Short mmCIF file of C-alpha atoms in Angstrom, two decimals:
data_model
loop_
_atom_site.label_atom_id
_atom_site.label_comp_id
_atom_site.label_asym_id
_atom_site.label_seq_id
_atom_site.Cartn_x
_atom_site.Cartn_y
_atom_site.Cartn_z
CA MET A 1 81.49 79.35 192.36
CA SER A 2 80.87 81.42 189.23
CA GLU A 3 81.24 80.02 185.70
CA PRO A 4 84.72 80.15 184.12
CA ASP A 5 83.47 82.76 181.63
CA ASP A 6 82.22 85.01 184.41
CA PRO A 7 84.71 87.81 185.18
CA ARG A 8 84.39 86.95 188.88
CA TRP A 9 85.68 83.43 188.37
CA LEU A 10 89.23 84.38 189.44
CA ASP A 11 88.02 85.87 192.73
CA ASP A 12 86.06 82.71 193.42
CA VAL A 13 88.98 80.44 192.53
CA ALA A 14 91.43 82.47 194.63
CA GLY A 15 88.96 82.58 197.52
CA GLU A 16 88.60 78.81 197.44
CA LEU A 17 92.36 78.30 197.31
CA ARG A 18 92.83 80.73 200.21
CA ARG A 19 90.91 78.41 202.49
CA GLU A 20 93.10 77.79 205.51
CA VAL A 21 95.01 74.55 205.75
CA PRO A 22 94.99 74.12 209.56
CA VAL A 23 98.31 73.59 211.26
CA ARG A 24 98.24 70.25 213.06
CA PRO A 25 99.13 70.64 216.77
CA ALA A 26 101.39 67.55 216.60
CA TRP A 27 103.31 69.05 213.67
CA ARG A 28 103.69 72.37 215.52
CA ALA A 29 104.90 70.60 218.67
CA ARG A 30 107.48 68.60 216.69
CA LEU A 31 108.75 71.76 214.97
CA LEU A 32 109.08 73.70 218.24
CA ASP A 33 110.81 70.72 219.81
CA ASP A 34 113.36 70.71 216.98
CA VAL A 35 113.81 74.47 217.34
CA ALA A 36 114.39 74.13 221.09
CA ARG A 37 117.09 71.52 220.45
CA ALA A 38 118.81 73.57 217.73
CA PRO A 39 121.72 75.85 218.68
CA LYS A 40 120.52 79.36 219.47
CA PRO A 41 121.18 81.73 216.58
CA SER A 42 123.03 84.97 217.10
CA VAL A 43 124.14 87.89 214.98
CA ARG A 44 127.48 86.14 214.58
CA ASP A 45 125.84 83.17 212.81
CA ILE A 46 125.86 83.68 209.09
CA ALA A 47 124.99 80.24 207.80
CA ASP A 48 125.38 79.62 204.09
CA ASP A 49 122.71 76.98 203.73
CA VAL A 50 119.59 79.07 204.26
CA PHE A 51 118.28 78.36 200.77
CA GLY A 52 119.83 74.90 200.65
CA ASP A 53 122.66 73.52 198.59
CA ASP A 54 120.46 70.76 197.25
CA GLU A 55 117.92 73.11 195.75
CA PRO A 56 117.18 72.76 192.05
CA ALA A 57 118.82 75.18 189.66
CA LEU A 58 115.43 76.59 188.61
CA ASP A 59 115.30 80.39 188.83
CA ARG A 60 118.36 80.86 190.96
CA GLY A 61 120.33 83.11 188.66
CA ARG A 62 120.09 86.26 190.75
CA ARG A 63 121.23 84.99 194.12
CA ARG A 64 124.84 83.98 193.81
CA TRP A 65 127.61 85.78 191.99
CA SER A 66 131.37 85.87 191.92
CA ILE A 67 134.17 88.07 190.65
CA THR A 68 137.16 86.66 188.86
CA VAL A 69 140.34 88.77 188.80
CA ALA A 70 142.99 87.99 186.19
CA PRO A 71 146.47 87.40 187.70
CA LEU A 72 148.05 90.42 185.98
CA THR A 73 145.52 92.75 187.52
CA GLY A 74 146.24 91.52 191.03
CA LEU A 75 148.34 94.53 192.01
CA ALA A 76 145.74 96.98 190.78
CA ALA A 77 143.03 95.02 192.59
CA ALA A 78 145.05 95.07 195.82
CA SER A 79 145.43 98.86 195.57
CA LEU A 80 141.72 99.21 194.99
CA LEU A 81 140.94 97.04 198.01
CA VAL A 82 143.22 99.16 200.23
CA ALA A 83 141.46 102.31 199.05
CA LEU A 84 138.02 100.74 199.56
CA GLY A 85 139.05 99.53 203.02
CA ALA A 86 140.04 103.06 204.03
CA GLY A 87 136.68 104.33 202.79
CA VAL A 88 134.75 101.68 204.69
CA MET A 89 136.65 102.48 207.89
CA TYR A 90 135.86 106.18 207.48
CA VAL A 91 132.16 105.47 206.98
CA ALA A 92 132.12 103.06 209.94
CA MET A 93 133.75 105.63 212.23
CA SER A 94 131.34 108.36 211.12
CA SER A 95 128.39 106.04 211.63
CA ARG A 96 129.62 105.10 215.10
CA ALA A 97 129.97 108.75 216.05
CA GLY A 98 126.44 109.37 214.81
CA ALA A 99 125.07 106.41 216.75
CA ASP A 100 126.67 107.70 219.93
CA GLU A 101 125.11 111.08 219.33
CA SER A 102 121.70 109.59 218.70
CA GLN A 103 121.78 107.99 222.13
CA ARG A 104 122.37 111.35 223.80
CA ALA A 105 118.77 112.42 223.83
CA ALA A 106 118.05 116.11 224.08
CA HIS A 107 114.93 117.07 226.03
CA ASP A 108 113.55 120.39 224.84
CA GLY A 109 110.22 122.12 225.41
CA PRO A 110 106.82 120.63 224.61
CA SER A 111 105.71 120.26 220.98
CA ALA A 112 102.36 119.88 219.28
CA ALA A 113 102.92 116.79 217.21
CA SER A 114 105.23 113.81 217.16
CA PRO A 115 107.66 113.34 215.60
CA GLN A 116 108.81 116.90 215.15
CA LEU A 117 111.95 118.16 213.49
CA VAL A 118 113.65 120.25 216.18
CA SER A 119 116.82 121.33 214.47
CA ARG A 120 117.72 121.88 210.86
CA THR A 121 121.30 122.77 211.58
CA PRO A 122 123.62 120.49 209.65
CA THR A 123 125.85 118.50 211.97
CA ALA A 124 129.15 116.82 211.39
CA THR A 125 127.25 113.63 210.70
CA ASP A 126 124.44 115.21 208.63
CA ARG A 127 121.83 114.14 211.14
CA GLU A 128 118.74 116.01 212.24
CA VAL A 129 117.31 116.17 215.75
CA VAL A 130 113.83 114.65 215.68
CA ARG A 131 111.61 114.82 218.73
CA PHE A 132 109.16 112.00 219.41
CA GLU A 133 106.41 112.36 221.95
CA LEU A 134 103.44 110.36 223.10
CA SER A 135 100.57 111.11 225.43
CA ALA A 136 100.14 108.02 227.60
CA PRO A 137 99.25 109.28 231.10
CA ARG A 138 98.73 105.84 232.61
CA ALA A 139 101.89 104.26 231.20
CA SER A 140 104.78 103.43 233.48
CA HIS A 141 107.34 102.78 230.76
CA VAL A 142 107.54 103.91 227.13
CA ALA A 143 110.31 103.13 224.64
CA LEU A 144 110.93 103.95 220.99
CA VAL A 145 111.78 101.19 218.52
CA GLY A 146 112.53 101.49 214.86
CA SER A 147 114.77 100.81 211.95
CA PHE A 148 117.29 103.26 213.45
CA ASN A 149 117.87 101.18 216.61
CA GLU A 150 117.30 97.72 215.12
CA TRP A 151 113.91 97.50 216.86
CA ASN A 152 115.66 97.11 220.17
CA PRO A 153 113.04 97.82 222.86
CA VAL A 154 115.61 98.68 225.53
CA ALA A 155 117.78 101.02 223.46
CA THR A 156 115.69 104.22 223.48
CA PRO A 157 113.45 104.77 226.52
CA LEU A 158 111.28 107.91 226.67
CA SER A 159 111.12 110.23 229.67
CA ARG A 160 108.02 111.90 231.04
CA ASP A 161 108.11 115.66 230.43
CA PRO A 162 107.03 117.27 233.74
CA ALA A 163 105.65 120.34 231.95
CA SER A 164 103.37 118.59 229.44
CA GLY A 165 103.02 115.17 231.08
CA LYS A 166 103.95 113.59 227.74
CA TRP A 167 106.59 110.94 227.11
CA VAL A 168 109.38 112.46 225.01
CA VAL A 169 112.72 111.65 223.48
CA SER A 170 114.80 113.41 220.83
CA LEU A 171 117.18 111.62 218.53
CA ARG A 172 119.60 112.61 215.82
CA LEU A 173 118.54 110.71 212.71
CA PRO A 174 120.10 110.59 209.26
CA PRO A 175 118.05 111.86 206.30
CA GLY A 176 115.61 109.35 204.85
CA ARG A 177 112.54 107.33 205.71
CA HIS A 178 112.43 105.77 209.18
CA VAL A 179 109.82 103.27 210.34
CA TYR A 180 109.14 103.23 214.07
CA ALA A 181 106.69 102.44 216.85
CA PHE A 182 106.33 102.98 220.60
CA VAL A 183 106.44 100.21 223.17
CA VAL A 184 104.01 101.19 225.93
CA ASP A 185 104.31 98.93 228.98
CA GLY A 186 105.40 96.08 226.73
CA ASP A 187 102.76 96.61 224.01
CA VAL A 188 103.84 97.87 220.61
CA THR A 189 101.71 100.72 219.33
CA ALA A 190 101.87 103.02 216.34
CA ASP A 191 102.28 106.78 216.81
CA PRO A 192 98.72 108.19 216.66
CA SER A 193 99.99 111.51 215.33
CA ALA A 194 102.13 110.19 212.47
CA PRO A 195 101.45 108.53 209.12
CA ARG A 196 101.29 104.75 209.08
CA ALA A 197 103.90 102.71 207.23
CA ALA A 198 102.48 101.36 203.97
CA ASP A 199 104.45 98.14 204.26
CA ASP A 200 103.14 97.10 207.65
CA ASP A 201 104.69 93.92 208.85
CA PHE A 202 102.76 91.45 210.96
CA GLY A 203 101.95 92.65 214.48
CA SER A 204 101.01 96.21 215.25
CA PRO A 205 101.18 98.78 212.48
CA ASN A 206 104.22 101.02 212.33
CA SER A 207 104.58 104.74 211.79
CA VAL A 208 106.82 106.67 209.45
CA VAL A 209 108.96 109.78 209.82
CA LEU A 210 110.71 111.36 206.85
CA VAL A 211 113.87 113.27 207.65
CA ALA A 212 114.91 115.68 204.93
CA SER A 213 118.53 116.35 204.02
CA PRO A 214 119.97 119.29 205.94
CA ARG A 215 119.99 122.62 204.10
CA THR A 216 123.45 123.62 203.04
CA MET B 1 129.67 103.47 238.99
CA GLY B 2 127.98 101.47 236.23
CA VAL B 3 125.04 102.62 234.16
CA THR B 4 121.69 101.56 235.64
CA GLN B 5 119.43 99.77 233.14
CA PRO B 6 115.88 101.14 232.97
CA ASP B 7 113.16 99.04 234.56
CA VAL B 8 111.69 97.44 231.44
CA PRO B 9 108.40 95.54 231.68
CA GLY B 10 107.81 92.17 230.02
CA PHE B 11 107.06 92.44 226.32
CA ASN B 12 103.83 91.37 224.73
CA LEU B 13 105.18 89.32 221.83
CA ALA B 14 101.79 89.29 220.12
CA THR B 15 101.96 93.03 219.48
CA MET B 16 105.53 93.03 218.20
CA THR B 17 106.31 93.39 214.54
CA ASP B 18 108.17 90.58 212.82
CA ALA B 19 111.34 92.67 212.75
CA MET B 20 111.19 93.09 216.53
CA LEU B 21 110.60 89.39 217.02
CA VAL B 22 113.63 88.61 214.87
CA ARG B 23 115.64 90.91 217.09
CA ARG B 24 114.34 89.09 220.19
CA VAL B 25 115.26 85.71 218.67
CA LEU B 26 118.79 86.96 218.09
CA ASP B 27 118.86 88.05 221.74
CA GLY B 28 118.13 84.43 222.70
CA ASP B 29 114.34 84.57 223.14
CA THR B 30 113.04 81.31 221.65
CA ALA B 31 109.45 82.26 222.50
CA ALA B 32 109.73 85.06 219.94
CA PHE B 33 110.38 82.46 217.26
CA THR B 34 107.29 80.54 218.41
CA THR B 35 105.29 83.71 217.75
CA LEU B 36 106.79 83.91 214.25
CA VAL B 37 105.85 80.25 213.66
CA ASP B 38 102.29 80.88 214.83
CA ARG B 39 101.96 83.90 212.55
CA HIS B 40 103.29 82.29 209.40
CA ALA B 41 102.87 78.51 209.64
CA ALA B 42 99.32 78.48 208.28
CA ALA B 43 100.20 80.46 205.15
CA CYS B 44 103.34 78.41 204.57
CA THR B 45 101.47 75.12 204.98
CA ARG B 46 98.74 76.32 202.63
CA PHE B 47 101.20 77.38 199.94
CA ALA B 48 103.19 74.14 200.22
CA THR B 49 100.03 72.02 200.17
CA ARG B 50 98.70 73.76 197.04
CA MET B 51 102.16 73.59 195.47
CA LEU B 52 102.98 69.96 196.25
CA GLY B 53 99.44 68.55 196.20
CA ASN B 54 99.64 66.59 199.44
CA ARG B 55 99.77 67.34 203.12
CA GLU B 56 102.73 65.15 204.13
CA ASP B 57 105.20 66.65 201.65
CA ALA B 58 103.88 70.11 202.49
CA GLU B 59 104.46 69.65 206.22
CA ASP B 60 107.98 68.36 205.61
CA ALA B 61 108.81 71.35 203.39
CA THR B 62 107.34 73.80 205.90
CA GLN B 63 109.14 72.17 208.83
CA GLU B 64 112.45 72.37 206.98
CA THR B 65 111.73 75.98 206.06
CA PHE B 66 111.25 77.10 209.66
CA LEU B 67 114.31 75.22 210.88
CA ARG B 68 116.46 76.81 208.18
CA ALA B 69 114.98 80.19 208.96
CA TYR B 70 115.77 79.75 212.65
CA ARG B 71 119.35 78.67 212.03
CA SER B 72 119.94 81.51 209.57
CA ILE B 73 117.83 84.25 211.10
CA ALA B 74 120.87 86.51 211.42
CA ARG B 75 120.85 86.72 207.62
CA TYR B 76 117.40 88.29 207.55
CA GLU B 77 117.56 91.89 206.39
CA GLU B 78 114.82 94.31 207.21
CA ARG B 79 114.65 95.74 203.69
CA GLN B 80 112.19 92.96 202.89
CA THR B 81 109.39 91.66 205.09
CA PHE B 82 110.07 88.54 207.14
CA ARG B 83 107.22 86.87 205.27
CA THR B 84 108.87 87.45 201.89
CA TRP B 85 112.17 86.14 203.25
CA LEU B 86 110.44 83.07 204.68
CA PHE B 87 108.68 82.41 201.38
CA GLN B 88 112.02 82.66 199.62
CA ILE B 89 113.18 79.67 201.67
CA LEU B 90 109.84 77.86 201.37
CA ILE B 91 109.73 78.19 197.58
CA ASN B 92 113.14 76.55 197.33
CA ARG B 93 112.09 73.78 199.71
CA CYS B 94 108.99 73.13 197.57
CA ARG B 95 111.04 73.09 194.37
CA THR B 96 113.43 70.60 195.93
CA ALA B 97 110.57 68.43 197.19
CA ALA B 98 108.97 68.43 193.73
CA VAL B 99 112.22 67.35 192.10
CA ARG B 100 112.70 64.57 194.68
CA ARG B 101 109.17 63.36 194.09
CA GLN B 102 109.72 63.34 190.32
CA ARG B 103 112.79 61.17 190.84
CA ARG B 104 110.80 58.79 193.06
CA HIS B 105 108.09 58.48 190.42
CA ARG B 106 110.63 57.82 187.70
CA MET B 107 112.06 54.99 189.81
CA PHE B 108 108.81 53.23 190.64
CA LEU B 109 106.31 53.93 187.83
CA VAL B 110 107.94 51.93 185.10
CA ASP B 111 105.24 49.65 183.75
CA ASP B 112 102.61 50.83 181.30
CA THR B 113 99.69 49.63 183.40
CA ALA B 114 100.81 51.65 186.40
CA ILE B 115 101.37 54.75 184.27
CA ALA B 116 97.97 54.37 182.63
CA ALA B 117 96.30 53.93 186.02
CA ALA B 118 98.06 56.99 187.43
CA SER B 119 97.06 59.19 184.51
CA VAL B 120 93.37 58.33 184.62
CA ARG B 121 91.40 61.36 185.66
CA PRO B 122 90.03 60.80 189.17
CA ALA B 123 86.28 60.40 189.40
CA VAL B 124 84.85 63.82 190.14
CA ASP B 125 81.38 64.46 191.27
CA ALA B 126 79.70 67.11 189.13
CA GLY B 127 79.19 69.28 192.18
CA ASP B 128 82.66 68.81 193.61
CA LEU B 129 84.23 72.08 192.54
CA ARG B 130 87.08 71.73 194.98
CA ALA B 131 88.22 68.55 193.27
CA GLU B 132 87.91 70.27 189.87
CA LEU B 133 89.97 73.15 191.16
CA LYS B 134 92.62 70.87 192.58
CA ARG B 135 92.82 69.04 189.28
CA ALA B 136 93.23 72.34 187.45
CA ILE B 137 95.90 73.71 189.79
CA ASP B 138 97.81 70.40 189.76
CA ALA B 139 97.79 70.45 185.96
CA LEU B 140 99.65 73.76 185.77
CA ASP B 141 103.36 73.85 185.08
CA PRO B 142 105.18 74.20 188.43
CA ASP B 143 106.51 77.69 187.64
CA GLN B 144 103.03 78.87 186.61
CA ARG B 145 101.43 77.27 189.68
CA GLU B 146 104.03 78.92 191.91
CA ALA B 147 103.45 82.37 190.38
CA PHE B 148 99.66 82.00 190.47
CA LEU B 149 99.60 80.94 194.12
CA LEU B 150 101.97 83.68 195.23
CA LYS B 151 99.96 86.35 193.41
CA HIS B 152 96.36 85.34 193.86
CA VAL B 153 96.40 83.18 196.98
CA GLU B 154 99.23 84.52 199.14
CA GLN B 155 98.69 88.00 197.65
CA LEU B 156 102.32 89.02 197.38
CA SER B 157 103.14 92.04 195.26
CA TYR B 158 105.12 91.44 192.07
CA ASP B 159 108.18 93.00 193.70
CA GLU B 160 107.87 90.66 196.67
CA MET B 161 107.39 87.73 194.30
CA ALA B 162 110.51 88.73 192.40
CA ALA B 163 112.49 88.88 195.65
CA ALA B 164 111.15 85.53 196.80
CA THR B 165 111.54 83.62 193.53
CA GLY B 166 114.55 85.24 191.88
CA VAL B 167 112.45 85.73 188.72
CA GLY B 168 111.94 89.09 186.99
CA VAL B 169 108.64 90.94 187.36
CA SER B 170 107.69 90.78 183.66
CA ALA B 171 108.34 87.03 183.52
CA LEU B 172 106.22 86.57 186.63
CA LYS B 173 103.36 88.57 185.12
CA MET B 174 103.51 86.36 182.06
CA ARG B 175 103.44 83.21 184.20
CA VAL B 176 100.44 84.44 186.17
CA LYS B 177 98.56 85.31 182.99
CA ARG B 178 99.28 81.94 181.41
CA ALA B 179 98.26 80.19 184.63
CA CYS B 180 94.96 82.10 184.67
CA ASP B 181 94.28 81.29 181.01
CA ARG B 182 95.04 77.62 181.54
CA MET B 183 93.00 77.38 184.74
CA GLN B 184 90.05 79.00 183.03
CA TRP B 185 90.35 76.61 180.10
CA MET B 186 90.68 73.58 182.37
CA LEU B 187 87.64 74.54 184.43
CA ARG B 188 85.61 75.17 181.28
CA GLU B 189 86.70 71.81 179.88
CA GLY B 190 85.75 70.15 183.15
CA GLU B 191 82.28 71.61 182.87
CA ALA B 192 81.98 70.49 179.25
CA SER B 193 82.98 66.92 180.07
CA ASP B 194 80.61 66.86 183.05
CA VAL B 195 77.78 67.91 180.74
CA GLY B 196 78.77 65.23 178.24
CA THR B 197 78.71 62.39 180.77
#
């Protein structure tokens, strides 16, 4: 290790501290045993104790908050809640309509790169048709997963285009940045023709498609 | 006639991203959580060990972290990485463990002889840099140690650190700088005392 006055000392210190602390097999087995005995989680489970009620107060200011409404403003607050509720219902219905549309994949002619913006025509839901394609001649099943389908590997299968031999699917996506990947015969793989996501999670790297707002 | 499901092959969990594994866990696939444990347990155990200074407390904190994460996995939101979310839980478990340990020490270390014995610097071989380093990291204030480890050992970005700790970015930068200054001073002092002996 270099001397404390050497500018490299921090790299050396960090390198030493990064040494792996091996996971003991007995500890792992005990943990997995506890997990197996725990109730299976589901999207309906929203437990409140994730960070623990017995945690110390240190640095917790940002996590929990509350709103106090004075009694005299109750009527006004109720009116506001009714208005907000109507707005939320409208957004939810629009979103549902868009999701239904996104599942109706349109299969157009072959394209040079994936993903490709097929249509710039504004729709009722302000979504754009984006065509994804992958050349995987030996694959027997290809699916698309991403932030737009909650990474569900059965939600968006690709079809083989008889003309080009490529696997294709087109989706209507809202404007913005979407992270995605292909699942080729069970293996997750990034799109070779698209930019990689900078914030790669563990596992295979993801790709990114940017969908611009429709022209008005 | 019902819709026919496509013939989907088995998934290779090892190639799935964390977000996909979370989705599989929510669909009832416990093996997907095992993959998440295998990906993150080593880093969590390392952080907890460096933070708490001993293996037993670190394993307890990490075990509790994964169990809480499993029970509450529906709360995970994809806007942050699973690792950052997991560290958010782990950091709180480590803080709690440290407070519990402080209470234990207050209860049992009451006589002057015991306190004096506990505060004596452990014998360190001149060449044992790991022991020097452990002494230096243990001597940091807990909030500085936490920030230093997250930044320089676990290599989180300041934004990820802020999300995981609930502390602002500028405060975290200050903590990391103070931790570096103190570590450097401690290591230099250690060298000086080794030369003097």
